[in-house]
XYZ file of C-alpha atoms in Angstrom:
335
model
C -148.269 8.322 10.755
C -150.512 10.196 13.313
C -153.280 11.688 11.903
C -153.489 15.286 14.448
C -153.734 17.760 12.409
C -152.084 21.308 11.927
C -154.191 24.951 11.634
C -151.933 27.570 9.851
C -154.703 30.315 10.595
C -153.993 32.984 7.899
C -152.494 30.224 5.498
C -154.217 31.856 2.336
C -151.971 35.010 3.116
C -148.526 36.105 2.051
C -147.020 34.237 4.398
C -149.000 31.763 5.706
C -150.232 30.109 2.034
C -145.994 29.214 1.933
C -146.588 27.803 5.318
C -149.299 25.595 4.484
C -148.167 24.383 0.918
C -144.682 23.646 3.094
C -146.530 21.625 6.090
C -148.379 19.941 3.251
C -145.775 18.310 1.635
C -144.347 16.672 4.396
C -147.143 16.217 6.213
C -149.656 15.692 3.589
C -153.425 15.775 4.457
C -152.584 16.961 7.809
C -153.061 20.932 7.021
C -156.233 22.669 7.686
C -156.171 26.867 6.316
C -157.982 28.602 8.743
C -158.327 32.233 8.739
C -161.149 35.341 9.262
C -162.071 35.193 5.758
C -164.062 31.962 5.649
C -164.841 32.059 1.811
C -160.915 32.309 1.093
C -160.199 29.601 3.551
C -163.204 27.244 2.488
C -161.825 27.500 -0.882
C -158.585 25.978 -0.009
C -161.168 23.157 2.044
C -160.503 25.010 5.668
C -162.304 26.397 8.396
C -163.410 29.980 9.365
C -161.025 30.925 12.848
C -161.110 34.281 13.807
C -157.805 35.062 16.007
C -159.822 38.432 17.889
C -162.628 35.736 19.207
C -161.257 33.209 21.233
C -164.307 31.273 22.446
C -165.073 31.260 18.972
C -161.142 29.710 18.180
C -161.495 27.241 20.902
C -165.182 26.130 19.715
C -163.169 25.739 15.955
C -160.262 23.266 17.775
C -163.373 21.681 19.505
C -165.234 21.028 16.131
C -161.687 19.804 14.611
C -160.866 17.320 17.424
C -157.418 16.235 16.377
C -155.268 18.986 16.395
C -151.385 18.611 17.215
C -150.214 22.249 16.267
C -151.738 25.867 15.293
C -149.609 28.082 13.174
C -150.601 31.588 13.454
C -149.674 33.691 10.854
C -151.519 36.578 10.856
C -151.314 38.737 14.349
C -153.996 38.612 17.417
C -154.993 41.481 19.517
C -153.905 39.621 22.973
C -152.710 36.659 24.406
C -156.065 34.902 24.316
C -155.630 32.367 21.165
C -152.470 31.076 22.425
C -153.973 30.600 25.801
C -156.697 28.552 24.224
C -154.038 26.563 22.214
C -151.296 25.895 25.060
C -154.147 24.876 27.840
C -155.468 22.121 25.548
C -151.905 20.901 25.192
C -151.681 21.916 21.349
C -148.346 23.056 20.214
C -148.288 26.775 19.027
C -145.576 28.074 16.656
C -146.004 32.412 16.460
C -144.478 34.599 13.909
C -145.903 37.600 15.547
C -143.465 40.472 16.203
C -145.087 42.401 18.524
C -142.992 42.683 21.431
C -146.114 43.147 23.842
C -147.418 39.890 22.725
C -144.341 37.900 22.528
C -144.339 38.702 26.302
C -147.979 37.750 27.127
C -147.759 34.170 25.448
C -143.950 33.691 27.514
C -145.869 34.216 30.772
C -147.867 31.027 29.806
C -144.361 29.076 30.104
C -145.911 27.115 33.094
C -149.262 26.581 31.891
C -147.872 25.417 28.105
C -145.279 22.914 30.126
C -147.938 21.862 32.399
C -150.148 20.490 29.461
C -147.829 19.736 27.960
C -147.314 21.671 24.910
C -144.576 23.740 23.226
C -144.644 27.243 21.919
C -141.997 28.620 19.233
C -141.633 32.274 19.527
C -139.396 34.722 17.209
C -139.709 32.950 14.155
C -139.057 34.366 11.112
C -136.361 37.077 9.484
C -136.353 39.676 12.015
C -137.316 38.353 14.812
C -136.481 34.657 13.927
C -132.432 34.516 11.748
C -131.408 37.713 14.086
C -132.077 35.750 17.035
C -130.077 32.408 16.143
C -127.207 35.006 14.329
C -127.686 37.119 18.159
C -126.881 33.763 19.524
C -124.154 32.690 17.180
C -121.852 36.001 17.461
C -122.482 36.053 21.487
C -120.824 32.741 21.824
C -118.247 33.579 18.918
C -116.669 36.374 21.819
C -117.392 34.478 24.657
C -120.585 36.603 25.945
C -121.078 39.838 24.635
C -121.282 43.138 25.837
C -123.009 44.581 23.069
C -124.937 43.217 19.954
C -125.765 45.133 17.352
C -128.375 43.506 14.230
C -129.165 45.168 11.084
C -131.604 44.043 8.712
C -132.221 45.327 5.285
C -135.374 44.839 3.423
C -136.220 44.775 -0.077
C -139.012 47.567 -1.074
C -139.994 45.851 -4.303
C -141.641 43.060 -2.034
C -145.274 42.885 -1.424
C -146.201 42.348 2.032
C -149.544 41.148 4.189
C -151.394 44.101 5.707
C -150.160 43.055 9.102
C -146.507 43.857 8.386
C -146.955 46.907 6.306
C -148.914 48.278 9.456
C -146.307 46.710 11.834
C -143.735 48.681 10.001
C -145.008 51.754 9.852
C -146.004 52.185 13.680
C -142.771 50.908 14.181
C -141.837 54.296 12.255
C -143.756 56.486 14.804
C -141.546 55.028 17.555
C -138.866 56.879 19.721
C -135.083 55.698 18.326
C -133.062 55.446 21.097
C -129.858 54.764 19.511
C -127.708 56.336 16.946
C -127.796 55.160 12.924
C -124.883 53.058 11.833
C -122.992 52.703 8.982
C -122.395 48.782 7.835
C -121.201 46.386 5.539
C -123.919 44.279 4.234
C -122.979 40.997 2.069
C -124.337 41.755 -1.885
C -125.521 45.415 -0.620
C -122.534 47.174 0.362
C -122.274 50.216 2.582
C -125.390 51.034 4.104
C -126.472 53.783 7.199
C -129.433 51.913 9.047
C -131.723 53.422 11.598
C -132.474 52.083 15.184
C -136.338 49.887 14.809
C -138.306 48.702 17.497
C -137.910 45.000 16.093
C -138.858 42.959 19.016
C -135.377 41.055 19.159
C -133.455 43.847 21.167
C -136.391 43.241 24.377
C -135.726 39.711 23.750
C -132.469 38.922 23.746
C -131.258 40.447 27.023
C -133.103 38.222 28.767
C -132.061 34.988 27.178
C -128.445 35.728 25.980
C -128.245 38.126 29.031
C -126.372 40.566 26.991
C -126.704 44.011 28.448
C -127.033 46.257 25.162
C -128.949 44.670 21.936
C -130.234 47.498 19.187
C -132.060 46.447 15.817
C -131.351 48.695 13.128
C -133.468 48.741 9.761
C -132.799 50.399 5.815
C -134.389 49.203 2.629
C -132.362 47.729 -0.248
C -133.115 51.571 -1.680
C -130.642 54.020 -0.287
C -132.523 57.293 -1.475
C -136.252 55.304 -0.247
C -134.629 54.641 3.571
C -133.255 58.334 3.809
C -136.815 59.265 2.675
C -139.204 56.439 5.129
C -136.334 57.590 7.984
C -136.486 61.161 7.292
C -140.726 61.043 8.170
C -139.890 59.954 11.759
C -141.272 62.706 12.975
C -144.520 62.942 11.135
C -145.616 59.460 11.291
C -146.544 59.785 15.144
C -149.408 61.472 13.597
C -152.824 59.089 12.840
C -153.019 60.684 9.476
C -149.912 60.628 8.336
C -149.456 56.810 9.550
C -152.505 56.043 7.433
C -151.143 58.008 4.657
C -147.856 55.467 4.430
C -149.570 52.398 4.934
C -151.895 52.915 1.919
C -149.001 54.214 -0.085
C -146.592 51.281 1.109
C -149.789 48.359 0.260
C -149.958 50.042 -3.073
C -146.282 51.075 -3.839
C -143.214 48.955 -5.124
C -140.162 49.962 -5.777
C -137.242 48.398 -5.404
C -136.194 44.603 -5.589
C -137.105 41.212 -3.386
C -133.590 40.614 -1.507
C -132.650 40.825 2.295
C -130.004 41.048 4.143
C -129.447 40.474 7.751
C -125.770 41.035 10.068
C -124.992 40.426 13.808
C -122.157 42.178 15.277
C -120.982 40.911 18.796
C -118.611 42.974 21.111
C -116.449 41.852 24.298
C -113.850 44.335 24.901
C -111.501 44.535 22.011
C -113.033 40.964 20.601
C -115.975 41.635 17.774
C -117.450 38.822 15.905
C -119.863 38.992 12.895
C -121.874 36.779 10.859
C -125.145 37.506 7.806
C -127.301 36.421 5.758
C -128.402 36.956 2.802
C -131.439 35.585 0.395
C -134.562 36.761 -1.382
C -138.433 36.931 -0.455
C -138.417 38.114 3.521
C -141.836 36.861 3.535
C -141.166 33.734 2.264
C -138.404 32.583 4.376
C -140.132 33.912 7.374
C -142.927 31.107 6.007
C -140.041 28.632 5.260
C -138.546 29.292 9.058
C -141.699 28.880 10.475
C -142.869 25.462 8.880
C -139.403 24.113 10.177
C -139.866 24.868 13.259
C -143.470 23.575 13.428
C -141.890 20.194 11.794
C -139.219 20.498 15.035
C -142.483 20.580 17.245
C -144.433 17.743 15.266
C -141.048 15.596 15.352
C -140.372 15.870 19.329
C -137.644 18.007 19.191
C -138.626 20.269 21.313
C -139.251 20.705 24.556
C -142.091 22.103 26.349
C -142.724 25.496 27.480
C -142.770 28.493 25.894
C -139.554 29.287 23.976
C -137.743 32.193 21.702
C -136.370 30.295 18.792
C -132.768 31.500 20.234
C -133.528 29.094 22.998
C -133.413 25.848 21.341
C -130.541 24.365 20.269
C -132.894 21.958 17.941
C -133.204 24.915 15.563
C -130.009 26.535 16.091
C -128.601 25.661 12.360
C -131.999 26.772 10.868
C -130.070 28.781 8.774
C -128.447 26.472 6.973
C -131.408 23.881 6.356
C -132.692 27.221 4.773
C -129.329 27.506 2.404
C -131.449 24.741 0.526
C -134.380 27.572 -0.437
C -132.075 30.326 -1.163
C -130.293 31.791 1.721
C -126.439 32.474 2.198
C -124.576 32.321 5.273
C -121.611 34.305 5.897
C -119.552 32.886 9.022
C -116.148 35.214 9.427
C -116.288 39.064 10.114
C -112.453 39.660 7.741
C -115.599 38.670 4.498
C -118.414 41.067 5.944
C -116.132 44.205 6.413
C -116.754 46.853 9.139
């Protein structure tokens, strides 16, 4: 078996430590943890790699010699890590959900093909199973018109520092679209609220479906009117500071997620969910499957939303073995 070796940079974090432990088990002695914190990652034998410093990055790949893939778990300021990655012709696999990045590292298409390597983008829960459901629905009415996804997240969890900030920035954003009122499989009737997930930017350019909106509520019904009804507020510093302390140190609720796609073509409408437990750990779970997709060949090169590859299209299912439930026909799901 080759020896290259894969960098899960962050992989002593909420996600990425289910990355690594994954990776390591079928790739065993392969794995390096890399990450800012070099006493945290030298404990787990890894290497200090600090996504903001890019020279510094490159000088880390430099030192390690031999590496096939980087897994980047935690989020960069810019594009300049995966440029460093692609141009050497090591494969890159990004759960970032930041729409402005996502964008950056697709420009290097041309640049990752032309050395050679691939890039995985959208992987994860939202983006990552909305994407391949997107896909699954649009085909289900022949090309849709409209998609809608809603995603709800359990409040009990405990989540990396990254995504509680993501979330609540994504909170001081402008909602373009109205609520909606849903059936969710094991949570019932919920009203979710439009979120700037980066999945509705994506997937108009690769399904080329004309309307996509990403709607959000928490497994609590009274905590989702409450986060929903401070909209307003949270475009102010303070008061986004406020919620992210209070969301790092607060849990209430339970672990469980839920995720629908709803495709519309004239009077057709397909749906299809999932369900499961532990966002953060399937988003780890998706994203070491699709770096063993990338270490296996599968793949081809470029830069590519996970949508985009029909290697990973039934994702879903190889997740059914950790936990998740798929739910195929729209008369089960409800309106």
């Amino acid at each position: 078996m080759k020896s290259d070796r894969i960098v899960v940079v962050g992989g002593y974090g909420a996600v990425g430590a289910t990355v690594a432990a994954t990776l390591e088990g079928w790739f065993p002695g392969r794995v390096v943890v890399a990450g800012r914190d070099e006493a945290r990652a030298r404990l787990l034998g890894g290497v200090r790699a600090n996504v903001a410093d890019p020279d510094g990055f490159r000088r880390t790949l430099e030192e390690l010699g031999d590496v096939a893939a980087v897994v980047l778990c935690v989020e960069p300021p810019d594009t300049g890590v995966a440029r460093v990655c692609l141009e050497r012709g090591v494969h890159l696999v990004d759960i970032g959900a930041t729409r402005r990045l996502l964008d950056g590292v697709a420009d290097l298409h041309d640049l990752a093909a032309g050395a050679g390597a691939t890039a995985v983008l959208s992987v994860g829960v939202a983006p990552g199973l909305t994407n391949l459901l997107a896909r699954r629905v649009h085909e289900a009415v022949g090309g849709a018109e409209r998609i809608d996804l809603t995603v709800l997240l359990g409040a009990g969890e405990r989540h990396g520092a990254d995504a509680v900030r993501w979330t609540v920035e994504g909170l001081a954003g402008p909602a373009a679209e109205a609520p909606l009122r849903t059936t969710l499989p094991g949570h019932g009737r919920r009203t979710a609220h439009p979120f700037p997930f980066s999945d509705q930017h994506t997937l108009p350019r690769t399904l080329g479906v004309e309307q996509v909106t990403t709607r959000l509520c928490l497994d609590s019904k009274p905590l989702t009117s409450a986060l929903f009804g401070l909209r307003a507020a949270a475009r102010r510093p303070a008061v986004r500071r406020a919620l992210t302390a209070a969301f790092s140190r607060i849990h209430l609720g339970g672990d469980g997620f839920a995720v629908r796609a709803d495709a519309r073509r004239g009077d057709l409408h397909a749906a299809c969910a999932v369900t499961g437990r532990e966002q953060s750990r399937m988003t780890a779970l998706a994203a070491a499957y699709a770096t063993r997709a990338l270490l296996t060949g599968a793949l081809p090169v470029g830069v590519h939303h996970i949508e985009q590859l029909p290697a990973l299209a039934d994702l879903p299912e190889s997740l059914c073995a950790h936990g998740l439930t798929v739910w195929h026909r729209a008369d089960k799901l409800g309106p």
